[in-house]
Short mmCIF file of C-alpha atoms in Angstrom, two decimals:
data_model
loop_
_atom_site.label_atom_id
_atom_site.label_comp_id
_atom_site.label_asym_id
_atom_site.label_seq_id
_atom_site.Cartn_x
_atom_site.Cartn_y
_atom_site.Cartn_z
CA MET A 2 35.85 56.38 71.35
CA SER A 3 35.27 58.65 74.32
CA PRO A 4 35.75 62.43 73.98
CA ARG A 5 38.36 62.20 76.69
CA LEU A 6 40.61 60.22 74.34
CA ALA A 7 39.75 62.21 71.20
CA GLN A 8 43.18 63.88 71.29
CA ASP A 9 46.07 61.79 72.44
CA PRO A 10 48.43 64.02 74.45
CA PHE A 11 51.45 62.30 72.89
CA ALA A 12 50.21 62.56 69.29
CA PRO A 13 51.75 65.17 66.97
CA PRO A 14 49.79 68.42 66.73
CA ARG A 15 47.00 68.68 64.20
CA PRO A 16 47.79 70.44 60.94
CA SER A 17 47.22 74.18 61.20
CA LYS A 18 44.47 75.91 59.33
CA ARG A 19 46.51 77.60 56.64
CA LEU A 20 43.55 78.89 54.66
CA ARG A 21 42.40 81.05 57.56
CA SER A 22 45.95 82.35 58.06
CA TRP A 23 46.27 83.28 54.39
CA VAL A 24 42.90 85.02 54.34
CA LEU A 25 43.76 87.06 57.43
CA ALA A 26 47.18 87.99 56.01
CA LEU A 27 45.68 89.09 52.70
CA LEU A 28 43.03 91.09 54.52
CA ALA A 29 45.63 92.75 56.74
CA HIS A 30 47.72 93.77 53.71
CA ALA A 31 44.84 94.72 51.43
CA THR A 32 43.04 96.97 53.92
CA PRO A 33 45.74 99.68 54.13
CA LEU A 34 46.35 99.46 50.39
CA VAL A 35 42.68 100.01 49.62
CA ALA A 36 42.53 102.89 52.12
CA LEU A 37 45.56 104.50 50.50
CA VAL A 38 44.23 104.17 46.96
CA TRP A 39 40.78 105.37 47.99
CA ASN A 40 42.19 108.59 49.52
CA ILE A 41 44.41 109.49 46.56
CA THR A 42 42.82 112.23 44.51
CA PRO A 43 44.23 113.92 41.42
CA PRO A 44 45.34 117.53 41.90
CA VAL A 45 42.84 120.22 41.13
CA ALA A 46 43.69 122.34 38.08
CA VAL A 47 44.77 125.79 39.24
CA GLU A 48 44.80 128.93 37.10
CA GLN A 49 47.57 130.63 39.10
CA ALA A 50 50.57 129.11 40.81
CA ALA A 51 50.36 128.86 44.57
CA VAL A 52 53.81 130.42 45.05
CA GLU A 53 55.47 133.01 42.87
CA ALA A 54 59.01 134.31 43.02
CA GLU A 55 60.61 136.99 40.88
CA LEU A 56 64.19 135.97 40.32
CA TRP A 57 65.31 138.86 38.12
CA SER A 58 64.47 142.51 38.41
CA ASP A 59 64.37 145.24 35.76
CA THR A 60 66.15 147.69 38.04
CA PHE A 61 69.76 147.33 39.14
CA VAL A 62 70.38 147.09 42.86
CA GLN A 63 73.91 147.58 44.18
CA ALA A 64 75.19 144.59 46.09
CA ALA A 65 76.65 144.93 49.57
CA PRO A 66 80.25 146.20 49.63
CA ARG A 67 83.04 143.67 49.95
CA ALA A 68 84.38 142.91 53.40
CA ALA A 69 87.73 144.45 54.27
CA ALA A 70 90.71 142.16 53.76
CA VAL A 71 92.03 140.83 57.04
CA GLY A 72 95.68 139.84 57.54
CA PRO A 73 96.79 136.40 58.69
CA PRO A 74 95.93 135.54 62.27
CA THR A 75 98.63 136.13 64.85
CA CYS A 76 99.06 134.63 68.29
CA ALA A 77 99.73 137.05 71.10
CA GLY A 78 103.03 136.26 72.79
CA ALA A 79 104.16 133.79 70.14
CA HIS A 80 107.89 133.20 70.22
CA THR A 81 110.15 131.59 67.71
CA ARG A 82 111.58 128.31 68.83
CA PRO A 83 115.36 128.06 68.95
CA SER A 84 116.94 125.47 66.75
CA ALA A 85 118.06 122.21 68.33
CA GLY A 86 121.76 122.91 67.67
CA THR A 87 122.10 126.01 69.84
#
């Protein structure tokens, strides 16, 4: 058989190489996972907290005074509407 006729143009395509596809897919998924796991380190034990906040104080501090009460809003030039019967 001549090399020219080795692949018939009307023949169905050859089966794909699935093993190579699976190996490449596993490699593509495993590489970032390995990189992520490799870079994870446990936290270093610290004697003192990095941030401190004092929520309560021993001394009393007066709060700001209350805002003055404001009446209901009014519209300038508002007129009462006459009833429909007049």
